[in-house]
Amino acid sequence: MTEFTAADDRTVKETVAGNVRAFRQLRSMDQADLARRMYSLSMSWSRVTVSEVERGERNVTVAELLKLALALGTTIEQLLDTRGPERIRGPHLALYDRSEDPTERTPFHIVLPPTAVPSLVCTHPSDPYLVAEWDDHWISHLHIVDKEQH
């Protein structure tokens, strides 16, 4: 069994970058093919844009995420899944950005297990869902609630 630590957490940008590359390659597309598909969906993307996204050098907007799911024949949920296309096992999804300074620590280390991410994208009657508890403007707890037990 593979053990994951906080150092293995993947940020949203890192997760999307890796999954765009993985799904593109699974579909036997090169970067220019994906750029053409995005262009046909009214996004002014070039091969360079695809490369920047895949290297995590460019953030993806919500509209682009929707169109990437269409262009790659996948879902937003799969693009946000740290387990990648195989969906077997993977690290947690970090809800923070990594600092440019490796010695600097983020004050909020909030992560989600891969199985909890779908509840942020869509819900089904039997899926677990996330509940955040707040103390004024600060998050105090994040719970995964199993609908069958609730």
Short mmCIF file of N, CA and C in Angstrom, two decimals:
data_model
loop_
_atom_site.label_atom_id
_atom_site.label_comp_id
_atom_site.label_asym_id
_atom_site.label_seq_id
_atom_site.Cartn_x
_atom_site.Cartn_y
_atom_site.Cartn_z
N MET A 1 0.84 -1.18 0.00
CA MET A 1 0.00 0.00 0.00
C MET A 1 0.88 1.24 0.00
N THR A 2 0.57 2.20 -0.84
CA THR A 2 1.32 3.44 -0.94
C THR A 2 0.87 4.40 0.15
N GLU A 3 1.81 5.00 0.84
CA GLU A 3 1.49 6.00 1.86
C GLU A 3 1.78 7.37 1.29
N PHE A 4 0.88 8.33 1.53
CA PHE A 4 1.05 9.69 1.06
C PHE A 4 1.21 10.61 2.26
N THR A 5 2.05 11.61 2.12
CA THR A 5 2.25 12.59 3.18
C THR A 5 1.85 13.96 2.67
N ALA A 6 1.90 14.97 3.56
CA ALA A 6 1.54 16.34 3.16
C ALA A 6 2.39 16.81 1.99
N ALA A 7 3.63 16.34 1.90
CA ALA A 7 4.49 16.75 0.79
C ALA A 7 3.96 16.22 -0.54
N ASP A 8 3.13 15.17 -0.48
CA ASP A 8 2.57 14.60 -1.70
C ASP A 8 1.31 15.30 -2.15
N ASP A 9 0.71 16.15 -1.29
CA ASP A 9 -0.52 16.86 -1.67
C ASP A 9 -0.31 17.54 -3.00
N ARG A 10 -1.37 17.58 -3.80
CA ARG A 10 -1.30 18.28 -5.08
C ARG A 10 -2.25 19.46 -5.06
N THR A 11 -1.78 20.59 -5.51
CA THR A 11 -2.64 21.76 -5.60
C THR A 11 -3.61 21.57 -6.76
N VAL A 12 -4.62 22.40 -6.81
CA VAL A 12 -5.58 22.34 -7.90
C VAL A 12 -4.87 22.55 -9.23
N LYS A 13 -3.98 23.55 -9.28
CA LYS A 13 -3.26 23.84 -10.53
C LYS A 13 -2.41 22.64 -10.97
N GLU A 14 -1.70 22.01 -10.01
CA GLU A 14 -0.88 20.84 -10.34
C GLU A 14 -1.74 19.67 -10.80
N THR A 15 -2.88 19.49 -10.16
CA THR A 15 -3.78 18.39 -10.52
C THR A 15 -4.35 18.58 -11.92
N VAL A 16 -4.85 19.77 -12.20
CA VAL A 16 -5.41 20.04 -13.53
C VAL A 16 -4.31 19.90 -14.58
N ALA A 17 -3.13 20.42 -14.30
CA ALA A 17 -2.02 20.34 -15.26
C ALA A 17 -1.71 18.88 -15.62
N GLY A 18 -1.56 18.05 -14.60
CA GLY A 18 -1.24 16.65 -14.84
C GLY A 18 -2.36 15.90 -15.55
N ASN A 19 -3.60 16.22 -15.20
CA ASN A 19 -4.73 15.53 -15.82
C ASN A 19 -4.98 15.98 -17.25
N VAL A 20 -4.77 17.25 -17.55
CA VAL A 20 -4.89 17.71 -18.94
C VAL A 20 -3.88 16.94 -19.80
N ARG A 21 -2.64 16.87 -19.33
CA ARG A 21 -1.61 16.14 -20.07
C ARG A 21 -1.99 14.66 -20.21
N ALA A 22 -2.40 14.03 -19.11
CA ALA A 22 -2.71 12.59 -19.13
C ALA A 22 -3.88 12.27 -20.05
N PHE A 23 -4.97 13.05 -19.95
CA PHE A 23 -6.12 12.78 -20.81
C PHE A 23 -5.82 13.10 -22.27
N ARG A 24 -5.03 14.13 -22.51
CA ARG A 24 -4.64 14.46 -23.89
C ARG A 24 -3.87 13.29 -24.49
N GLN A 25 -2.92 12.76 -23.73
CA GLN A 25 -2.11 11.65 -24.22
C GLN A 25 -2.94 10.38 -24.38
N LEU A 26 -3.88 10.14 -23.46
CA LEU A 26 -4.77 8.97 -23.59
C LEU A 26 -5.60 9.04 -24.87
N ARG A 27 -5.92 10.25 -25.29
CA ARG A 27 -6.72 10.44 -26.51
C ARG A 27 -5.84 10.51 -27.76
N SER A 28 -4.55 10.26 -27.58
CA SER A 28 -3.57 10.31 -28.69
C SER A 28 -3.59 11.66 -29.40
N MET A 29 -3.69 12.72 -28.60
CA MET A 29 -3.69 14.07 -29.16
C MET A 29 -2.35 14.72 -28.83
N ASP A 30 -1.87 15.57 -29.74
CA ASP A 30 -0.71 16.39 -29.38
C ASP A 30 -1.24 17.74 -28.89
N GLN A 31 -0.35 18.59 -28.43
CA GLN A 31 -0.77 19.87 -27.87
C GLN A 31 -1.49 20.74 -28.91
N ALA A 32 -1.06 20.67 -30.15
CA ALA A 32 -1.71 21.45 -31.22
C ALA A 32 -3.14 20.97 -31.45
N ASP A 33 -3.37 19.65 -31.34
CA ASP A 33 -4.74 19.11 -31.49
C ASP A 33 -5.65 19.68 -30.42
N LEU A 34 -5.18 19.68 -29.17
CA LEU A 34 -6.01 20.20 -28.09
C LEU A 34 -6.23 21.71 -28.26
N ALA A 35 -5.22 22.42 -28.69
CA ALA A 35 -5.36 23.87 -28.92
C ALA A 35 -6.43 24.12 -29.99
N ARG A 36 -6.44 23.33 -31.06
CA ARG A 36 -7.46 23.49 -32.11
C ARG A 36 -8.86 23.20 -31.57
N ARG A 37 -8.98 22.18 -30.74
CA ARG A 37 -10.29 21.88 -30.14
C ARG A 37 -10.75 23.04 -29.25
N MET A 38 -9.83 23.57 -28.46
CA MET A 38 -10.19 24.69 -27.58
C MET A 38 -10.56 25.91 -28.42
N TYR A 39 -9.84 26.13 -29.51
CA TYR A 39 -10.15 27.25 -30.41
C TYR A 39 -11.55 27.08 -31.00
N SER A 40 -11.90 25.84 -31.36
CA SER A 40 -13.23 25.60 -31.92
C SER A 40 -14.33 25.80 -30.88
N LEU A 41 -13.96 25.82 -29.60
CA LEU A 41 -14.90 26.10 -28.51
C LEU A 41 -14.80 27.56 -28.07
N SER A 42 -14.30 28.40 -28.95
CA SER A 42 -14.15 29.86 -28.78
C SER A 42 -13.15 30.28 -27.72
N MET A 43 -12.10 29.47 -27.53
CA MET A 43 -10.99 29.85 -26.65
C MET A 43 -9.78 30.13 -27.54
N SER A 44 -9.15 31.24 -27.35
CA SER A 44 -7.98 31.60 -28.17
C SER A 44 -6.74 30.90 -27.63
N TRP A 45 -6.73 29.59 -27.74
CA TRP A 45 -5.62 28.80 -27.24
C TRP A 45 -4.68 28.43 -28.39
N SER A 46 -3.39 28.38 -28.06
CA SER A 46 -2.36 27.91 -29.00
C SER A 46 -1.68 26.70 -28.36
N ARG A 47 -0.76 26.11 -29.09
CA ARG A 47 0.02 25.00 -28.52
C ARG A 47 0.78 25.48 -27.30
N VAL A 48 1.26 26.71 -27.33
CA VAL A 48 1.99 27.29 -26.18
C VAL A 48 1.08 27.38 -24.96
N THR A 49 -0.18 27.76 -25.16
CA THR A 49 -1.14 27.84 -24.06
C THR A 49 -1.30 26.47 -23.41
N VAL A 50 -1.47 25.43 -24.23
CA VAL A 50 -1.62 24.07 -23.71
C VAL A 50 -0.37 23.69 -22.92
N SER A 51 0.79 24.00 -23.45
CA SER A 51 2.05 23.69 -22.77
C SER A 51 2.13 24.40 -21.42
N GLU A 52 1.75 25.67 -21.37
CA GLU A 52 1.77 26.43 -20.12
C GLU A 52 0.82 25.82 -19.08
N VAL A 53 -0.37 25.40 -19.52
CA VAL A 53 -1.32 24.77 -18.61
C VAL A 53 -0.75 23.46 -18.09
N GLU A 54 -0.19 22.64 -18.97
CA GLU A 54 0.34 21.33 -18.59
C GLU A 54 1.56 21.43 -17.68
N ARG A 55 2.28 22.52 -17.74
CA ARG A 55 3.43 22.73 -16.85
C ARG A 55 3.03 23.45 -15.57
N GLY A 56 1.76 23.80 -15.43
CA GLY A 56 1.29 24.51 -14.24
C GLY A 56 1.73 25.95 -14.20
N GLU A 57 2.04 26.51 -15.35
CA GLU A 57 2.48 27.91 -15.42
C GLU A 57 1.33 28.86 -15.71
N ARG A 58 0.14 28.30 -15.95
CA ARG A 58 -1.02 29.13 -16.28
C ARG A 58 -2.24 28.58 -15.57
N ASN A 59 -2.97 29.47 -14.91
CA ASN A 59 -4.24 29.09 -14.30
C ASN A 59 -5.29 28.89 -15.38
N VAL A 60 -6.24 28.02 -15.09
CA VAL A 60 -7.35 27.75 -16.00
C VAL A 60 -8.60 28.37 -15.39
N THR A 61 -9.38 29.09 -16.19
CA THR A 61 -10.62 29.68 -15.71
C THR A 61 -11.70 28.59 -15.64
N VAL A 62 -12.81 28.91 -15.01
CA VAL A 62 -13.92 27.97 -14.94
C VAL A 62 -14.44 27.66 -16.35
N ALA A 63 -14.57 28.68 -17.18
CA ALA A 63 -15.03 28.46 -18.56
C ALA A 63 -14.06 27.55 -19.31
N GLU A 64 -12.77 27.76 -19.12
CA GLU A 64 -11.77 26.91 -19.78
C GLU A 64 -11.84 25.48 -19.26
N LEU A 65 -12.09 25.32 -17.97
CA LEU A 65 -12.20 23.98 -17.38
C LEU A 65 -13.37 23.22 -18.00
N LEU A 66 -14.50 23.90 -18.15
CA LEU A 66 -15.66 23.28 -18.80
C LEU A 66 -15.33 22.86 -20.23
N LYS A 67 -14.67 23.74 -20.95
CA LYS A 67 -14.35 23.46 -22.35
C LYS A 67 -13.26 22.39 -22.47
N LEU A 68 -12.32 22.37 -21.52
CA LEU A 68 -11.31 21.30 -21.51
C LEU A 68 -11.97 19.94 -21.33
N ALA A 69 -12.96 19.88 -20.45
CA ALA A 69 -13.68 18.61 -20.25
C ALA A 69 -14.32 18.15 -21.57
N LEU A 70 -14.93 19.09 -22.29
CA LEU A 70 -15.52 18.75 -23.60
C LEU A 70 -14.45 18.34 -24.60
N ALA A 71 -13.40 19.12 -24.69
CA ALA A 71 -12.34 18.86 -25.68
C ALA A 71 -11.61 17.55 -25.43
N LEU A 72 -11.50 17.17 -24.16
CA LEU A 72 -10.77 15.95 -23.81
C LEU A 72 -11.68 14.74 -23.62
N GLY A 73 -12.99 14.95 -23.75
CA GLY A 73 -13.92 13.84 -23.59
C GLY A 73 -13.91 13.28 -22.18
N THR A 74 -13.86 14.16 -21.19
CA THR A 74 -13.81 13.74 -19.80
C THR A 74 -14.77 14.62 -19.00
N THR A 75 -14.61 14.66 -17.71
CA THR A 75 -15.48 15.48 -16.86
C THR A 75 -14.63 16.42 -16.01
N ILE A 76 -15.27 17.44 -15.48
CA ILE A 76 -14.57 18.34 -14.56
C ILE A 76 -14.09 17.56 -13.35
N GLU A 77 -14.93 16.67 -12.88
CA GLU A 77 -14.55 15.84 -11.73
C GLU A 77 -13.24 15.10 -12.00
N GLN A 78 -13.11 14.51 -13.19
CA GLN A 78 -11.89 13.77 -13.52
C GLN A 78 -10.69 14.71 -13.67
N LEU A 79 -10.90 15.91 -14.15
CA LEU A 79 -9.80 16.86 -14.28
C LEU A 79 -9.32 17.34 -12.91
N LEU A 80 -10.16 17.23 -11.88
CA LEU A 80 -9.80 17.65 -10.53
C LEU A 80 -9.40 16.48 -9.63
N ASP A 81 -9.35 15.28 -10.18
CA ASP A 81 -9.05 14.07 -9.40
C ASP A 81 -7.54 13.84 -9.33
N THR A 82 -6.98 13.90 -8.13
CA THR A 82 -5.53 13.73 -7.95
C THR A 82 -5.07 12.32 -8.30
N ARG A 83 -5.99 11.40 -8.43
CA ARG A 83 -5.61 10.02 -8.78
C ARG A 83 -5.34 9.85 -10.26
N GLY A 84 -5.64 10.87 -11.06
CA GLY A 84 -5.41 10.79 -12.50
C GLY A 84 -6.44 9.91 -13.18
N PRO A 85 -6.27 9.64 -14.46
CA PRO A 85 -7.26 8.86 -15.22
C PRO A 85 -7.49 7.46 -14.66
N GLU A 86 -6.49 6.88 -14.02
CA GLU A 86 -6.64 5.52 -13.50
C GLU A 86 -7.58 5.47 -12.30
N ARG A 87 -7.65 6.57 -11.52
CA ARG A 87 -8.53 6.71 -10.36
C ARG A 87 -8.38 5.57 -9.37
N ILE A 88 -7.14 5.10 -9.18
CA ILE A 88 -6.91 4.00 -8.25
C ILE A 88 -6.55 4.55 -6.87
N ARG A 89 -5.48 5.29 -6.79
CA ARG A 89 -5.02 5.84 -5.51
C ARG A 89 -4.23 7.09 -5.82
N GLY A 90 -4.33 8.07 -4.96
CA GLY A 90 -3.58 9.29 -5.19
C GLY A 90 -3.57 10.16 -3.96
N PRO A 91 -2.78 11.21 -4.00
CA PRO A 91 -2.66 12.11 -2.86
C PRO A 91 -3.90 12.98 -2.69
N HIS A 92 -3.91 13.73 -1.61
CA HIS A 92 -5.01 14.66 -1.33
C HIS A 92 -4.92 15.89 -2.24
N LEU A 93 -6.06 16.54 -2.44
CA LEU A 93 -6.12 17.78 -3.20
C LEU A 93 -5.96 18.94 -2.23
N ALA A 94 -4.91 19.72 -2.42
CA ALA A 94 -4.61 20.85 -1.53
C ALA A 94 -5.42 22.07 -1.95
N LEU A 95 -6.13 22.65 -0.99
CA LEU A 95 -6.90 23.85 -1.26
C LEU A 95 -6.09 25.09 -0.89
N TYR A 96 -4.84 25.07 -1.25
CA TYR A 96 -3.94 26.19 -1.03
C TYR A 96 -2.94 26.18 -2.17
N ASP A 97 -2.28 27.30 -2.39
CA ASP A 97 -1.25 27.36 -3.42
C ASP A 97 0.11 27.23 -2.74
N ARG A 98 1.02 26.60 -3.43
CA ARG A 98 2.37 26.47 -2.90
C ARG A 98 3.08 27.82 -3.03
N SER A 99 3.87 28.12 -2.04
CA SER A 99 4.65 29.35 -2.05
C SER A 99 5.81 29.20 -3.03
N GLU A 100 6.23 30.31 -3.58
CA GLU A 100 7.42 30.29 -4.43
C GLU A 100 8.66 30.02 -3.59
N ASP A 101 8.58 30.39 -2.31
CA ASP A 101 9.67 30.19 -1.36
C ASP A 101 9.47 28.86 -0.65
N PRO A 102 10.32 27.85 -0.90
CA PRO A 102 10.11 26.53 -0.30
C PRO A 102 10.23 26.53 1.22
N THR A 103 10.83 27.57 1.81
CA THR A 103 10.95 27.62 3.27
C THR A 103 9.71 28.24 3.92
N GLU A 104 8.87 28.89 3.11
CA GLU A 104 7.67 29.53 3.64
C GLU A 104 6.54 28.52 3.75
N ARG A 105 5.86 28.51 4.91
CA ARG A 105 4.75 27.59 5.11
C ARG A 105 3.43 28.35 4.97
N THR A 106 2.46 27.69 4.40
CA THR A 106 1.13 28.28 4.28
C THR A 106 0.44 28.22 5.64
N PRO A 107 -0.30 29.25 6.01
CA PRO A 107 -0.96 29.22 7.31
C PRO A 107 -2.16 28.25 7.35
N PHE A 108 -2.69 27.92 6.20
CA PHE A 108 -3.86 27.05 6.14
C PHE A 108 -3.56 25.85 5.26
N HIS A 109 -3.45 24.71 5.88
CA HIS A 109 -3.14 23.49 5.15
C HIS A 109 -4.43 22.66 5.07
N ILE A 110 -5.33 23.00 4.15
CA ILE A 110 -6.59 22.31 3.99
C ILE A 110 -6.50 21.42 2.77
N VAL A 111 -6.74 20.13 2.99
CA VAL A 111 -6.67 19.16 1.89
C VAL A 111 -7.92 18.29 1.90
N LEU A 112 -8.24 17.75 0.72
CA LEU A 112 -9.39 16.86 0.56
C LEU A 112 -8.92 15.52 0.01
N PRO A 113 -9.44 14.42 0.53
CA PRO A 113 -9.12 13.13 -0.10
C PRO A 113 -9.76 13.10 -1.48
N PRO A 114 -9.18 12.38 -2.43
CA PRO A 114 -9.72 12.36 -3.79
C PRO A 114 -11.19 11.95 -3.85
N THR A 115 -11.63 11.10 -2.95
CA THR A 115 -13.02 10.63 -2.98
C THR A 115 -14.01 11.71 -2.55
N ALA A 116 -13.54 12.79 -1.92
CA ALA A 116 -14.44 13.87 -1.49
C ALA A 116 -14.61 14.95 -2.55
N VAL A 117 -13.72 15.02 -3.51
CA VAL A 117 -13.76 16.07 -4.52
C VAL A 117 -15.05 16.06 -5.35
N PRO A 118 -15.57 14.89 -5.73
CA PRO A 118 -16.80 14.90 -6.54
C PRO A 118 -17.96 15.66 -5.88
N SER A 119 -18.02 15.67 -4.56
CA SER A 119 -19.13 16.36 -3.90
C SER A 119 -19.07 17.88 -4.10
N LEU A 120 -17.92 18.40 -4.48
CA LEU A 120 -17.81 19.82 -4.79
C LEU A 120 -18.21 20.12 -6.23
N VAL A 121 -18.23 19.09 -7.07
CA VAL A 121 -18.55 19.26 -8.48
C VAL A 121 -20.02 18.97 -8.74
N CYS A 122 -20.51 17.86 -8.21
CA CYS A 122 -21.92 17.51 -8.34
C CYS A 122 -22.24 16.51 -7.24
N THR A 123 -23.51 16.31 -6.99
CA THR A 123 -23.90 15.36 -5.95
C THR A 123 -24.86 14.33 -6.50
N HIS A 124 -24.81 13.18 -5.91
CA HIS A 124 -25.72 12.08 -6.19
C HIS A 124 -26.28 11.63 -4.86
N PRO A 125 -27.45 11.03 -4.83
CA PRO A 125 -28.08 10.69 -3.55
C PRO A 125 -27.22 9.91 -2.56
N SER A 126 -26.33 9.05 -3.04
CA SER A 126 -25.54 8.24 -2.10
C SER A 126 -24.13 8.76 -1.86
N ASP A 127 -23.72 9.82 -2.54
CA ASP A 127 -22.36 10.32 -2.41
C ASP A 127 -22.15 11.06 -1.09
N PRO A 128 -20.95 10.97 -0.52
CA PRO A 128 -20.65 11.80 0.65
C PRO A 128 -20.55 13.26 0.22
N TYR A 129 -20.73 14.17 1.16
CA TYR A 129 -20.61 15.59 0.85
C TYR A 129 -19.78 16.28 1.91
N LEU A 130 -19.31 17.46 1.57
CA LEU A 130 -18.43 18.23 2.46
C LEU A 130 -19.23 19.29 3.20
N VAL A 131 -18.90 19.45 4.48
CA VAL A 131 -19.49 20.50 5.29
C VAL A 131 -18.36 21.26 5.95
N ALA A 132 -18.36 22.57 5.75
CA ALA A 132 -17.35 23.42 6.38
C ALA A 132 -17.99 24.13 7.57
N GLU A 133 -17.30 24.12 8.70
CA GLU A 133 -17.74 24.88 9.87
C GLU A 133 -16.86 26.11 9.98
N TRP A 134 -17.48 27.24 10.30
CA TRP A 134 -16.77 28.52 10.31
C TRP A 134 -16.86 29.20 11.67
N ASP A 135 -15.77 29.79 12.10
CA ASP A 135 -15.72 30.70 13.24
C ASP A 135 -15.55 32.08 12.64
N ASP A 136 -16.63 32.83 12.57
CA ASP A 136 -16.64 34.11 11.88
C ASP A 136 -16.15 33.92 10.46
N HIS A 137 -14.98 34.44 10.13
CA HIS A 137 -14.46 34.34 8.76
C HIS A 137 -13.41 33.25 8.58
N TRP A 138 -13.16 32.45 9.63
CA TRP A 138 -12.11 31.44 9.58
C TRP A 138 -12.71 30.05 9.62
N ILE A 139 -12.19 29.16 8.78
CA ILE A 139 -12.68 27.78 8.79
C ILE A 139 -12.15 27.09 10.04
N SER A 140 -13.04 26.37 10.73
CA SER A 140 -12.61 25.67 11.94
C SER A 140 -12.55 24.16 11.72
N HIS A 141 -13.46 23.61 10.94
CA HIS A 141 -13.46 22.18 10.66
C HIS A 141 -14.01 21.92 9.26
N LEU A 142 -13.53 20.86 8.67
CA LEU A 142 -14.03 20.39 7.39
C LEU A 142 -14.40 18.93 7.58
N HIS A 143 -15.67 18.60 7.37
CA HIS A 143 -16.15 17.24 7.59
C HIS A 143 -16.63 16.63 6.29
N ILE A 144 -16.38 15.34 6.14
CA ILE A 144 -16.96 14.58 5.04
C ILE A 144 -18.11 13.79 5.65
N VAL A 145 -19.31 14.03 5.16
CA VAL A 145 -20.50 13.40 5.71
C VAL A 145 -21.00 12.34 4.74
N ASP A 146 -21.17 11.14 5.24
CA ASP A 146 -21.70 10.06 4.42
C ASP A 146 -23.23 10.15 4.45
N LYS A 147 -23.86 10.34 3.31
CA LYS A 147 -25.31 10.53 3.25
C LYS A 147 -26.08 9.33 3.80
N GLU A 148 -25.52 8.14 3.66
CA GLU A 148 -26.20 6.95 4.15
C GLU A 148 -26.22 6.89 5.67
N GLN A 149 -25.27 7.56 6.33
CA GLN A 149 -25.21 7.55 7.79
C GLN A 149 -25.92 8.76 8.38
N HIS A 150 -26.28 9.72 7.54
CA HIS A 150 -26.87 10.97 8.04
C HIS A 150 -28.36 10.91 8.07
#
